[in-house]
Amino acid sequence: NSVYISISVYSQQAEREYEKIKSQLEGLEESVRDRCKKEFTDLMIEMEDQTNDINEAGIPVLDYKTYTDRVFFLPSKDGEKDVMITGKLDIPEARRQTVEQALNQFSNLLNSKSFLINFIHTLENQREFSARAKVYFASLLTVALHGKLEYYTDIMRTLFLELMEQYVVAKNPKLMLRRSETVVERMLSNWMSICLYQYLKDNAGEPLYKLFKAIKHQVEKGPVDAVLKKAKYTLNDTGLLGDDVEYTQLTVNVYVQDGGTDSIPVKVLNCDTISQVKEKIIDQVYRNLPCSQWPKAESVVLEWRPGSTAQILSDLDLTSQRDGRWKRINTLMHYNVRRFQNLTYNYVYKYFRVAVLGHALLEDENKVWHLVRPVDEIDEGKSKRGSVKEKERTKAITEIYLTRLLSVKGTLQQFVDNFFHSVLNSNHVVPPAVKYFFDFLDEQAEKHDIKDEDTIHIWKTNSLPLRFWVNILKNPHFIFDVHVHEVVDASLSVIAQTFMDACTRTEHKLSRDSPSNKLLYAKEISNYKKMVEDYYKGIRQMVPVSDQDMNTHLAEISRAHTDSLNTLVALHQLYQYTNKYYDEIINALEEDPAAQKMQLAFRLQQIAAALENKVTDL
């Protein structure tokens, strides 16, 4: 009995604690509401200019090839140097024709379902075929089969039914689609990315782009520490600039060399480093061009003319403040630049750039800081010992800073809501792929007699919001031609986490130790959860998308975009796996009656002979 009583007392206490925290949060939100309103109004006025730019230049959506390259291959170990992105294959000219012919034959082989399923199974049975390799392999496959997306979808469906069988037999269907640890899970991610490109372009792109721009704009209105990558205005407590930094906003007149006689007014802060000023100038001067066409900040020289003489401004030079081994990065305040003073901005010539880099290399023995000087290692050792005190101090600080996070959250709220509404509204456009795949999941649940709504909810969440939307939300540069600064990325991560929380059915009870992102969106989360539930319900009630309609839709995507992709490179890279596990694949094909009938092992041997320039042993 006593145990029972203690539990109920505990839960009442937890409930009281929860209510108390909720009311404290509401009080905090109330206290920043007026400030948020003013900040939001200011932001809207400033964003108005940005919106005009959007209407003039359009949202900088990447073309299909760049988008798929970034989604599929940018996270790979070679990043933008990945051969799938560069498209550069080292094939001797004399062999090019033979290799291309053999790769086209290999493409025909991949288009045999019997071969491809055997190929994938064999690879997945190899112990050293890591999760990372599976992800990469699946992306290569997506490009290689892009010309026949109906076939790709059929393969994906077949592998899915097998995967589902495994989870149902193991009696843990909830865990399916939790990660991307199989080829088919990554195939699904890519399939969603392919099928939702047009939807991003026509519908969800605009609210997402405006959210990104609003965060960037708000972050840049306050100090950003160039070394610590922390900002005064952020949603992320770990990215919050703790110390109060004095600063004023300046408008400087910028003259672009060879850009006519008119000056361009640019808003900067007197605590900005010279590189930060350059970035803000580039942002303003080239705002109607996509980011990939902008000059880099380091290839630009900033000249300041307070009177008749001109001075070149840089982050570090002989005038930089020194204190022992510490050197402070120069700001506009350091050079005494005041409002409406003139800055001339021009391209740097090669020799000057080299001089700048050479100069920067000398700074390596020095430690540099910008707004807040980091604690030295010697002091750090002392502070670790007093960690209990440190924790208490951090807690007090967190509560003070929570109001700052809340005011940024309030300012951006409308933009966050607009994005959530655009992707979680079944009364708007729902991409056919989403309806098609969600119906497929419902059918499978019925077939396997899975009545638990939680499981079906988890499957849907893992196949669309978490697999696709969170990835795009955290990486706007996957779909837009933009550069995402770390401080903007920190706030996007909080919104992405909130989006993930909205998709879970489990309740998160708030406590004093809850992460700040949960405290920030405590008021909105139940509303967001309802949006997700309603979205799934709404899709269930829609008219089904027939196989024929889905195939027509997929054929259109294949027709429109396949020519722009590096299909041959993908085939070449896929063949490397055949080469690596050649004996195992041949054995699998020789043991499979369907593959025997079609002489698939023999066909693979012929391709291998042509590609590896060796005489076949037949």
Coordinates of C-alpha atoms in Angstrom, one line a residue:
N1 CA 0.0 0.0 0.0
S2 CA 2.7 2.4 1.0
V3 CA 4.3 2.1 -2.4
Y4 CA 1.1 3.0 -4.1
I5 CA 0.6 6.1 -1.9
S6 CA 4.1 7.3 -2.5
I7 CA 3.6 7.0 -6.3
S8 CA 0.4 9.0 -6.2
V9 CA 2.0 11.7 -4.0
Y10 CA 5.0 11.8 -6.4
S11 CA 2.8 12.2 -9.4
Q12 CA 0.8 14.9 -7.7
Q13 CA 4.0 16.7 -6.9
A14 CA 5.3 16.3 -10.4
E15 CA 2.0 17.6 -11.7
R16 CA 2.2 20.6 -9.3
E17 CA 5.8 21.2 -10.5
Y18 CA 4.6 21.0 -14.1
E19 CA 1.8 23.5 -13.6
K20 CA 4.1 25.8 -11.7
I21 CA 6.7 25.8 -14.5
K22 CA 3.9 26.3 -17.1
S23 CA 2.6 29.4 -15.3
Q24 CA 6.2 30.8 -14.8
L25 CA 6.8 30.3 -18.5
E26 CA 3.5 32.1 -19.3
G27 CA 4.6 34.9 -17.1
L28 CA 7.9 35.1 -18.9
E29 CA 6.2 35.1 -22.3
E30 CA 3.8 37.8 -21.1
S31 CA 6.7 40.0 -20.0
V32 CA 8.4 39.8 -23.5
R33 CA 5.1 40.0 -25.5
D34 CA 5.2 43.8 -26.1
R35 CA 8.9 43.6 -27.1
C36 CA 8.1 40.7 -29.4
K37 CA 5.3 42.7 -31.0
K38 CA 7.6 45.6 -31.7
E39 CA 10.5 43.4 -32.9
F40 CA 8.0 41.5 -35.1
T41 CA 6.7 44.7 -36.6
D42 CA 10.3 46.0 -37.2
L43 CA 11.2 42.6 -38.8
M44 CA 8.1 42.7 -41.0
I45 CA 9.0 46.2 -42.3
E46 CA 12.6 45.1 -42.9
M47 CA 11.4 41.8 -44.5
E48 CA 9.1 43.8 -46.7
D49 CA 12.3 44.9 -48.6
Q50 CA 13.4 41.2 -48.7
T51 CA 9.9 40.2 -50.0
N52 CA 10.2 42.8 -52.8
D53 CA 13.6 41.2 -53.7
I54 CA 11.9 37.7 -53.7
N55 CA 9.2 39.0 -56.1
E56 CA 11.9 40.6 -58.2
A57 CA 14.5 37.8 -58.3
G58 CA 12.3 34.8 -57.3
I59 CA 13.2 32.4 -54.5
P60 CA 16.6 30.9 -55.3
V61 CA 15.5 27.3 -55.7
L62 CA 18.2 25.1 -56.9
D63 CA 17.8 23.2 -60.2
Y64 CA 16.9 19.5 -59.9
K65 CA 20.4 18.1 -60.4
T66 CA 22.0 20.4 -57.8
Y67 CA 19.2 19.7 -55.3
T68 CA 19.5 15.9 -55.7
D69 CA 23.3 16.1 -55.6
R70 CA 23.2 17.9 -52.3
V71 CA 20.5 15.8 -50.7
F72 CA 22.0 12.5 -51.9
F73 CA 25.8 13.1 -51.9
L74 CA 26.8 16.3 -50.0
P75 CA 26.7 14.4 -46.6
S76 CA 29.1 11.8 -48.0
K77 CA 32.7 11.7 -46.9
D78 CA 34.0 13.6 -49.9
G79 CA 31.3 16.3 -49.7
E80 CA 31.2 18.6 -52.7
K81 CA 34.2 16.8 -54.2
D82 CA 32.2 13.6 -54.5
V83 CA 32.6 12.2 -58.0
M84 CA 28.7 12.2 -58.3
I85 CA 28.7 15.9 -57.8
T86 CA 31.8 16.7 -60.0
G87 CA 30.8 14.1 -62.6
K88 CA 34.5 13.6 -63.4
L89 CA 35.5 10.0 -64.2
D90 CA 39.1 9.0 -64.9
I91 CA 38.7 6.8 -67.9
P92 CA 41.5 6.7 -70.5
E93 CA 40.2 8.1 -73.8
A94 CA 41.1 4.9 -75.7
R95 CA 38.9 2.8 -73.4
R96 CA 36.0 5.3 -73.0
Q97 CA 33.8 3.7 -75.7
T98 CA 34.3 0.1 -74.4
V99 CA 33.6 1.2 -70.8
E100 CA 30.5 3.2 -71.8
Q101 CA 29.1 0.3 -73.7
A102 CA 29.7 -2.1 -70.8
L103 CA 28.1 0.3 -68.4
N104 CA 25.0 0.5 -70.5
Q105 CA 24.9 -3.3 -70.5
F106 CA 25.3 -3.1 -66.7
S107 CA 22.3 -0.7 -66.6
N108 CA 20.2 -3.3 -68.5
L109 CA 21.3 -5.8 -65.9
L110 CA 20.2 -3.5 -63.0
N111 CA 16.8 -3.3 -64.8
S112 CA 16.4 -7.0 -64.3
K113 CA 14.5 -7.3 -61.0
S114 CA 15.9 -10.7 -60.3
F115 CA 19.5 -9.4 -60.6
L116 CA 18.9 -6.2 -58.6
I117 CA 17.2 -7.9 -55.6
N118 CA 20.0 -10.6 -55.5
F119 CA 22.6 -7.8 -55.8
I120 CA 21.1 -5.8 -52.9
H121 CA 20.6 -8.9 -50.7
T122 CA 24.2 -10.1 -51.3
L123 CA 25.6 -6.7 -50.3
E124 CA 23.5 -6.4 -47.2
N125 CA 24.7 -9.8 -46.1
Q126 CA 28.4 -8.7 -46.1
R127 CA 29.5 -7.7 -42.7
E128 CA 31.8 -4.9 -43.8
F129 CA 29.0 -3.3 -45.9
S130 CA 28.5 -0.5 -43.4
A131 CA 25.4 1.7 -42.8
R132 CA 27.3 4.6 -44.5
A133 CA 28.0 2.4 -47.5
K134 CA 24.3 1.3 -47.7
V135 CA 23.2 5.0 -47.7
Y136 CA 25.7 5.8 -50.5
F137 CA 24.9 2.7 -52.5
A138 CA 21.1 3.5 -52.3
S139 CA 21.8 7.0 -53.6
L140 CA 23.9 5.7 -56.5
L141 CA 21.0 3.3 -57.3
T142 CA 18.5 6.2 -57.3
V143 CA 20.5 8.1 -59.9
A144 CA 21.2 5.0 -62.0
L145 CA 17.5 4.0 -62.1
H146 CA 16.2 7.6 -62.4
G147 CA 15.2 7.0 -66.0
K148 CA 12.7 4.3 -64.8
L149 CA 11.3 5.6 -61.6
E150 CA 8.3 3.2 -61.8
Y151 CA 10.7 0.3 -61.7
Y152 CA 12.7 1.9 -58.9
T153 CA 9.4 2.2 -56.9
D154 CA 8.5 -1.4 -57.6
I155 CA 12.0 -2.5 -56.2
M156 CA 11.5 -0.2 -53.2
R157 CA 8.1 -1.7 -52.5
T158 CA 9.4 -5.3 -52.8
L159 CA 12.2 -4.6 -50.3
F160 CA 9.8 -2.9 -48.0
L161 CA 7.5 -5.8 -47.8
E162 CA 10.5 -8.0 -46.8
L163 CA 11.6 -5.4 -44.2
M164 CA 8.1 -5.2 -42.7
E165 CA 7.9 -9.0 -42.5
Q166 CA 11.2 -9.0 -40.5
Y167 CA 9.9 -6.4 -38.0
V168 CA 6.5 -8.1 -37.7
V169 CA 8.0 -11.5 -37.1
A170 CA 10.4 -10.0 -34.5
K171 CA 7.3 -8.4 -32.9
N172 CA 8.7 -4.9 -32.9
P173 CA 7.0 -3.2 -35.9
K174 CA 7.3 0.2 -34.2
L175 CA 11.0 0.3 -34.8
M176 CA 10.7 0.0 -38.6
L177 CA 11.9 3.1 -40.5
R178 CA 13.5 4.4 -37.3
R179 CA 16.9 5.0 -39.0
S180 CA 18.5 4.6 -42.4
E181 CA 20.3 1.3 -41.8
T182 CA 19.1 -0.6 -44.8
V183 CA 19.3 0.2 -48.5
V184 CA 15.5 0.4 -48.8
E185 CA 15.2 3.0 -46.0
R186 CA 17.6 5.3 -47.9
M187 CA 15.8 4.5 -51.1
L188 CA 12.6 5.8 -49.5
S189 CA 14.3 9.0 -48.3
N190 CA 15.5 9.6 -51.9
W191 CA 12.1 8.7 -53.4
M192 CA 10.4 11.3 -51.1
S193 CA 13.1 13.9 -52.1
I194 CA 12.5 13.2 -55.8
C195 CA 8.7 13.2 -55.6
L196 CA 8.5 16.4 -53.4
Y197 CA 10.9 18.6 -55.4
Q198 CA 8.1 20.2 -57.4
Y199 CA 6.0 20.7 -54.3
L200 CA 8.9 22.4 -52.6
K201 CA 9.3 24.6 -55.6
D202 CA 5.6 25.6 -55.9
N203 CA 4.3 25.4 -52.4
A204 CA 6.4 24.9 -49.3
G205 CA 9.5 26.6 -50.6
E206 CA 8.3 30.2 -50.0
P207 CA 7.4 29.9 -46.3
L208 CA 10.6 27.9 -45.7
Y209 CA 12.7 30.5 -47.4
K210 CA 11.0 33.4 -45.6
L211 CA 11.6 31.6 -42.3
F212 CA 15.3 31.1 -43.1
K213 CA 15.6 34.8 -44.1
A214 CA 13.8 36.0 -41.0
I215 CA 16.1 34.0 -38.7
K216 CA 19.2 35.3 -40.6
H217 CA 17.9 38.8 -40.4
Q218 CA 17.1 38.6 -36.7
V219 CA 20.4 37.0 -35.8
E220 CA 22.3 39.7 -37.7
K221 CA 20.5 42.5 -35.9
G222 CA 22.5 41.8 -32.8
P223 CA 26.2 40.9 -32.1
V224 CA 27.5 37.6 -33.3
D225 CA 30.8 36.4 -31.9
A226 CA 32.9 35.5 -35.0
V227 CA 35.1 33.1 -33.0
L228 CA 32.7 31.4 -30.6
K229 CA 29.9 31.4 -33.2
K230 CA 27.4 32.7 -30.6
A231 CA 24.7 35.3 -31.1
K232 CA 22.6 37.6 -28.9
Y233 CA 19.5 36.8 -30.9
T234 CA 19.0 33.0 -31.2
L235 CA 16.6 30.2 -30.2
N236 CA 19.4 27.9 -29.1
D237 CA 20.7 28.2 -25.5
T238 CA 24.0 26.7 -26.4
G239 CA 24.5 29.3 -29.2
L240 CA 23.5 32.2 -27.0
L241 CA 26.0 35.0 -26.4
G242 CA 25.9 35.2 -22.6
D243 CA 27.7 38.4 -22.0
D244 CA 26.1 41.7 -22.7
V245 CA 27.9 43.4 -25.4
E246 CA 27.6 47.1 -26.0
Y247 CA 27.0 48.0 -29.6
T248 CA 25.2 50.4 -31.9
Q249 CA 23.8 50.0 -35.3
L250 CA 25.4 52.0 -38.1
T251 CA 24.5 52.7 -41.7
V252 CA 27.5 52.9 -43.9
N253 CA 27.6 54.2 -47.5
V254 CA 29.3 51.7 -49.7
Y255 CA 30.8 52.5 -53.1
V256 CA 31.4 49.5 -55.2
Q257 CA 34.5 49.9 -57.4
D258 CA 33.4 50.1 -61.1
G259 CA 29.8 50.0 -59.8
G260 CA 28.9 53.6 -60.7
T261 CA 28.9 56.7 -58.6
D262 CA 25.9 55.8 -56.4
S263 CA 26.5 54.6 -52.8
I264 CA 24.6 51.7 -51.3
P265 CA 23.5 52.2 -47.7
V266 CA 24.2 49.0 -45.6
K267 CA 23.2 48.4 -42.0
V268 CA 26.0 47.0 -39.9
L269 CA 27.0 47.0 -36.2
N270 CA 30.0 48.8 -34.8
C271 CA 31.0 45.5 -33.1
D272 CA 31.1 43.6 -36.4
T273 CA 34.4 42.2 -37.5
I274 CA 35.6 43.4 -40.9
S275 CA 34.7 40.0 -42.4
Q276 CA 31.2 40.3 -41.0
V277 CA 30.9 43.8 -42.5
K278 CA 32.1 42.4 -45.9
E279 CA 29.5 39.6 -45.7
K280 CA 26.7 42.1 -44.9
I281 CA 27.8 44.3 -47.8
I282 CA 28.0 41.4 -50.2
D283 CA 24.5 40.3 -49.0
Q284 CA 23.1 43.7 -49.9
V285 CA 25.0 44.5 -53.1
Y286 CA 24.3 41.1 -54.7
R287 CA 20.9 40.4 -53.1
N288 CA 19.2 39.8 -56.5
L289 CA 21.8 37.1 -57.5
P290 CA 22.0 33.5 -56.1
C291 CA 24.6 33.0 -53.4
S292 CA 26.8 30.8 -55.6
Q293 CA 27.5 33.8 -57.8
W294 CA 28.6 36.1 -55.0
P295 CA 32.2 36.9 -54.5
K296 CA 33.8 35.4 -51.3
A297 CA 34.4 37.8 -48.5
E298 CA 38.2 37.1 -48.5
S299 CA 38.4 38.1 -52.2
V300 CA 37.2 41.6 -51.4
V301 CA 39.0 44.6 -50.1
L302 CA 37.3 47.2 -47.8
E303 CA 38.7 50.7 -47.9
W304 CA 37.6 53.4 -45.5
R305 CA 37.8 57.1 -46.4
P306 CA 37.2 59.2 -43.3
G307 CA 38.8 62.2 -45.1
S308 CA 41.0 62.5 -48.0
T309 CA 43.2 59.5 -47.1
A310 CA 42.1 55.9 -47.5
Q311 CA 42.7 53.0 -45.1
I312 CA 42.3 49.3 -45.9
L313 CA 40.4 47.5 -43.2
S314 CA 41.1 43.9 -42.2
D315 CA 40.3 41.5 -39.4
L316 CA 43.9 41.4 -38.1
D317 CA 46.7 43.9 -38.8
L318 CA 49.5 45.7 -37.0
T319 CA 46.9 47.9 -35.1
S320 CA 45.1 44.9 -33.6
Q321 CA 44.8 45.0 -29.7
R322 CA 47.1 42.6 -28.0
D323 CA 47.2 41.1 -24.5
G324 CA 49.9 38.5 -24.1
R325 CA 49.2 35.7 -26.5
W326 CA 45.7 37.0 -27.1
K327 CA 44.8 39.2 -30.1
R328 CA 41.5 40.8 -30.6
I329 CA 39.9 40.8 -34.1
N330 CA 39.4 44.3 -35.5
T331 CA 35.9 45.7 -35.6
L332 CA 34.5 48.9 -37.1
M333 CA 34.6 50.4 -33.5
H334 CA 38.3 49.6 -33.4
Y335 CA 38.8 51.7 -36.6
N336 CA 36.5 54.4 -35.2
V337 CA 34.1 54.1 -38.2
R338 CA 30.9 56.2 -37.5
R339 CA 27.5 56.2 -39.2
F340 CA 27.1 57.3 -42.8
Q341 CA 30.8 57.2 -43.4
N342 CA 32.0 56.0 -46.7
L343 CA 33.4 52.6 -47.4
T344 CA 34.8 51.6 -50.8
Y345 CA 34.6 47.9 -51.7
N346 CA 36.4 46.3 -54.6
Y347 CA 37.8 43.0 -55.8
V348 CA 41.2 42.1 -54.5
Y349 CA 43.9 41.1 -57.0
K350 CA 45.7 37.8 -56.7
Y351 CA 48.9 39.2 -55.1
F352 CA 47.0 41.1 -52.4
R353 CA 45.0 38.0 -51.5
V354 CA 48.2 36.1 -51.1
A355 CA 49.5 38.8 -48.9
V356 CA 46.4 38.7 -46.7
L357 CA 46.6 34.9 -46.4
G358 CA 50.3 35.0 -45.6
H359 CA 49.7 37.6 -43.0
A360 CA 46.9 35.5 -41.4
L361 CA 49.2 32.5 -41.1
L362 CA 51.5 34.4 -38.8
E363 CA 48.7 34.7 -36.4
D364 CA 48.5 31.0 -35.6
E365 CA 50.6 31.2 -32.5
N366 CA 48.3 33.9 -31.1
K367 CA 44.9 33.2 -29.8
V368 CA 42.2 35.4 -31.3
W369 CA 39.0 36.6 -29.8
H370 CA 36.2 38.9 -30.9
L371 CA 33.4 39.9 -28.4
V372 CA 33.9 37.5 -25.5
R373 CA 37.4 36.3 -24.6
P374 CA 37.2 32.5 -23.9
V375 CA 38.4 31.2 -20.5
D376 CA 42.1 30.3 -20.7
E377 CA 43.1 26.7 -20.1
I378 CA 44.6 27.6 -16.7
D379 CA 41.4 29.2 -15.5
E380 CA 39.4 26.3 -17.0
G381 CA 41.1 23.8 -14.7
K382 CA 40.0 25.9 -11.7
S383 CA 36.4 26.2 -12.8
K384 CA 36.0 22.5 -13.4
R385 CA 36.7 21.9 -9.7
G386 CA 33.8 24.2 -8.7
S387 CA 31.4 22.5 -11.0
V388 CA 28.5 22.4 -8.5
K389 CA 28.6 26.1 -8.0
E390 CA 29.0 26.5 -11.8
K391 CA 25.8 24.5 -12.3
E392 CA 23.8 26.7 -9.9
R393 CA 25.1 29.8 -11.6
T394 CA 24.2 28.3 -15.1
K395 CA 20.7 27.6 -13.9
A396 CA 20.2 31.2 -12.7
I397 CA 21.7 32.5 -16.0
T398 CA 19.4 30.1 -18.0
E399 CA 16.3 31.7 -16.5
I400 CA 17.5 35.2 -17.3
Y401 CA 18.4 34.1 -20.9
L402 CA 15.2 32.2 -21.4
T403 CA 13.5 35.5 -21.7
R404 CA 15.9 36.5 -24.4
L405 CA 15.3 33.2 -26.2
L406 CA 11.5 33.7 -25.7
S407 CA 11.6 37.2 -27.3
V408 CA 13.4 35.8 -30.4
K409 CA 10.9 33.0 -30.5
G410 CA 8.0 35.4 -30.3
T411 CA 9.4 37.6 -33.0
L412 CA 9.8 34.6 -35.4
Q413 CA 6.6 32.8 -34.4
Q414 CA 4.5 33.9 -37.4
F415 CA 7.2 32.5 -39.8
V416 CA 7.5 29.2 -37.9
D417 CA 3.7 28.8 -37.9
N418 CA 3.5 29.6 -41.6
F419 CA 6.0 26.9 -42.4
F420 CA 4.3 24.3 -40.2
H421 CA 0.9 25.1 -41.8
S422 CA 2.3 24.8 -45.3
V423 CA 3.6 21.3 -44.8
L424 CA 1.0 19.9 -42.4
N425 CA -2.3 20.9 -44.1
S426 CA -4.2 18.3 -45.9
N427 CA -6.7 20.9 -47.2
H428 CA -3.9 22.3 -49.3
V429 CA -2.0 20.4 -52.0
V430 CA -0.8 17.0 -50.8
P431 CA 1.9 15.5 -53.1
P432 CA 0.6 12.3 -54.7
A433 CA 3.6 10.4 -53.4
V434 CA 2.6 11.2 -49.8
K435 CA -1.0 9.9 -50.2
Y436 CA 0.3 6.9 -52.2
F437 CA 2.9 5.8 -49.6
F438 CA 0.7 6.5 -46.5
D439 CA -2.1 4.3 -48.1
F440 CA 0.6 1.6 -48.7
L441 CA 1.5 1.8 -44.9
D442 CA -2.2 1.6 -43.9
E443 CA -2.7 -1.5 -46.2
Q444 CA 0.3 -3.2 -44.7
A445 CA -0.9 -2.5 -41.2
E446 CA -4.3 -4.1 -42.0
K447 CA -2.6 -7.0 -43.7
H448 CA -0.5 -7.7 -40.7
D449 CA -3.4 -7.1 -38.3
I450 CA -1.7 -4.1 -36.6
K451 CA -4.5 -2.3 -34.9
D452 CA -2.2 0.0 -32.8
E453 CA -2.6 3.5 -34.1
D454 CA 0.7 4.5 -32.4
T455 CA 2.6 2.2 -34.7
I456 CA 1.0 3.5 -37.9
H457 CA 1.6 7.1 -36.7
I458 CA 5.3 6.3 -36.1
W459 CA 5.7 4.7 -39.6
K460 CA 4.2 7.8 -41.3
T461 CA 6.2 10.1 -39.1
N462 CA 9.4 8.2 -39.9
S463 CA 8.7 8.1 -43.6
L464 CA 7.8 11.8 -44.3
P465 CA 8.3 14.4 -41.6
L466 CA 11.4 13.0 -40.0
R467 CA 12.9 11.5 -43.2
F468 CA 12.3 14.5 -45.5
W469 CA 11.1 17.7 -43.8
V470 CA 13.5 17.7 -40.9
N471 CA 16.4 17.2 -43.3
I472 CA 15.3 20.2 -45.5
L473 CA 14.5 22.4 -42.5
K474 CA 18.0 21.8 -41.0
N475 CA 19.7 22.2 -44.4
P476 CA 18.0 25.0 -46.4
H477 CA 21.1 24.9 -48.7
F478 CA 19.8 21.5 -50.0
I479 CA 17.0 23.2 -51.8
F480 CA 18.0 26.9 -52.0
D481 CA 21.1 28.6 -53.4
V482 CA 22.1 30.1 -50.0
H483 CA 24.8 29.9 -47.4
V484 CA 23.7 28.8 -43.9
H485 CA 25.9 30.4 -41.2
E486 CA 26.4 28.3 -38.0
V487 CA 24.5 30.8 -35.9
V488 CA 21.5 30.5 -38.2
D489 CA 21.9 26.7 -38.2
A490 CA 21.7 26.7 -34.4
S491 CA 18.2 28.3 -34.5
L492 CA 17.0 26.1 -37.3
S493 CA 18.0 23.0 -35.2
V494 CA 15.6 24.2 -32.5
I495 CA 12.7 24.6 -34.9
A496 CA 13.5 21.2 -36.4
Q497 CA 13.5 19.6 -33.0
T498 CA 10.1 21.2 -32.2
F499 CA 8.8 19.8 -35.5
M500 CA 10.1 16.4 -34.5
D501 CA 8.4 16.7 -31.1
A502 CA 5.2 17.7 -32.8
C503 CA 5.2 14.3 -34.6
T504 CA 5.5 12.2 -31.5
R505 CA 2.5 11.0 -29.6
T506 CA 4.3 10.7 -26.3
E507 CA 3.7 13.6 -23.9
H508 CA 6.7 15.4 -22.6
K509 CA 6.1 16.6 -19.0
L510 CA 8.0 19.8 -18.3
S511 CA 10.4 20.0 -15.4
R512 CA 13.1 22.4 -14.4
D513 CA 15.6 20.2 -16.2
S514 CA 13.8 20.1 -19.5
P515 CA 15.8 21.2 -22.5
S516 CA 15.2 24.9 -23.3
N517 CA 13.7 24.1 -26.7
K518 CA 11.0 22.1 -25.0
L519 CA 10.4 25.1 -22.6
L520 CA 10.4 27.5 -25.5
Y521 CA 7.6 25.9 -27.4
A522 CA 5.7 24.4 -24.4
K523 CA 2.6 26.5 -25.3
E524 CA 2.5 25.7 -29.0
I525 CA 3.4 22.0 -29.0
S526 CA -0.1 20.6 -28.3
N527 CA -1.4 22.7 -31.2
Y528 CA 1.4 21.4 -33.5
K529 CA 0.7 17.8 -32.4
K530 CA -2.9 18.2 -33.3
M531 CA -1.9 19.6 -36.7
V532 CA 0.1 16.4 -37.4
E533 CA -2.8 14.2 -36.3
D534 CA -5.2 16.1 -38.5
Y535 CA -2.9 16.0 -41.4
Y536 CA -2.6 12.2 -41.2
K537 CA -6.4 11.9 -40.8
G538 CA -7.0 14.2 -43.7
I539 CA -4.7 12.2 -46.0
R540 CA -6.5 9.0 -45.0
Q541 CA -9.8 10.5 -46.2
M542 CA -8.5 11.7 -49.6
V543 CA -9.3 9.9 -52.8
P544 CA -6.7 7.2 -53.3
V545 CA -3.9 7.7 -55.9
S546 CA -4.1 4.7 -58.2
D547 CA -0.9 2.8 -59.3
Q548 CA -1.5 4.1 -62.8
D549 CA -1.6 7.8 -61.7
M550 CA 1.4 7.3 -59.5
N551 CA 3.3 5.7 -62.4
T552 CA 2.3 8.5 -64.8
H553 CA 3.6 11.0 -62.2
L554 CA 6.9 9.1 -61.8
A555 CA 7.3 8.8 -65.6
E556 CA 7.0 12.6 -65.9
I557 CA 9.8 13.1 -63.3
S558 CA 12.0 10.6 -65.1
R559 CA 11.3 12.3 -68.5
A560 CA 11.9 15.8 -67.1
H561 CA 15.1 15.4 -65.2
T562 CA 17.1 12.2 -66.0
D563 CA 19.1 13.8 -68.8
S564 CA 20.6 16.3 -66.3
L565 CA 22.0 13.6 -63.9
N566 CA 25.4 11.8 -63.9
T567 CA 23.8 8.4 -64.7
L568 CA 27.0 7.0 -66.3
V569 CA 29.1 8.0 -63.2
A570 CA 26.5 6.4 -60.9
L571 CA 26.7 3.1 -63.0
H572 CA 30.5 3.2 -62.8
Q573 CA 30.4 3.7 -59.0
L574 CA 27.8 0.9 -58.6
Y575 CA 29.9 -1.4 -60.6
Q576 CA 32.7 -1.0 -58.0
Y577 CA 30.5 -2.9 -55.5
T578 CA 30.1 -5.7 -58.0
N579 CA 33.8 -5.8 -58.4
K580 CA 34.4 -5.9 -54.6
Y581 CA 31.9 -8.7 -53.9
Y582 CA 32.1 -10.4 -57.3
D583 CA 32.3 -14.0 -56.2
E584 CA 29.5 -13.6 -53.6
I585 CA 27.2 -12.0 -56.3
I586 CA 28.0 -14.7 -58.9
N587 CA 27.2 -17.4 -56.3
A588 CA 23.9 -15.8 -55.4
L589 CA 22.9 -15.6 -59.1
E590 CA 23.9 -19.2 -59.8
E591 CA 21.8 -20.5 -56.9
D592 CA 18.7 -18.5 -57.9
P593 CA 16.5 -20.5 -60.4
A594 CA 15.0 -17.3 -61.9
A595 CA 18.5 -15.8 -62.4
Q596 CA 19.8 -19.1 -63.9
K597 CA 17.0 -19.0 -66.5
M598 CA 18.0 -15.5 -67.6
Q599 CA 21.7 -16.3 -67.5
L600 CA 22.4 -13.3 -65.3
A601 CA 25.7 -14.6 -63.9
F602 CA 27.0 -15.1 -67.4
R603 CA 25.9 -11.5 -68.4
L604 CA 27.7 -10.1 -65.4
Q605 CA 30.9 -12.0 -66.3
Q606 CA 30.8 -10.5 -69.8
I607 CA 30.4 -7.0 -68.4
A608 CA 33.2 -7.6 -65.9
A609 CA 35.5 -8.8 -68.8
A610 CA 34.8 -5.6 -70.8
L611 CA 35.2 -3.3 -67.8
E612 CA 38.3 -4.8 -66.4
N613 CA 39.9 -5.3 -69.7
K614 CA 40.6 -9.0 -69.0
V615 CA 39.9 -12.2 -70.9
T616 CA 36.8 -14.0 -69.6
D617 CA 37.5 -17.5 -68.3
L618 CA 34.6 -19.0 -70.3

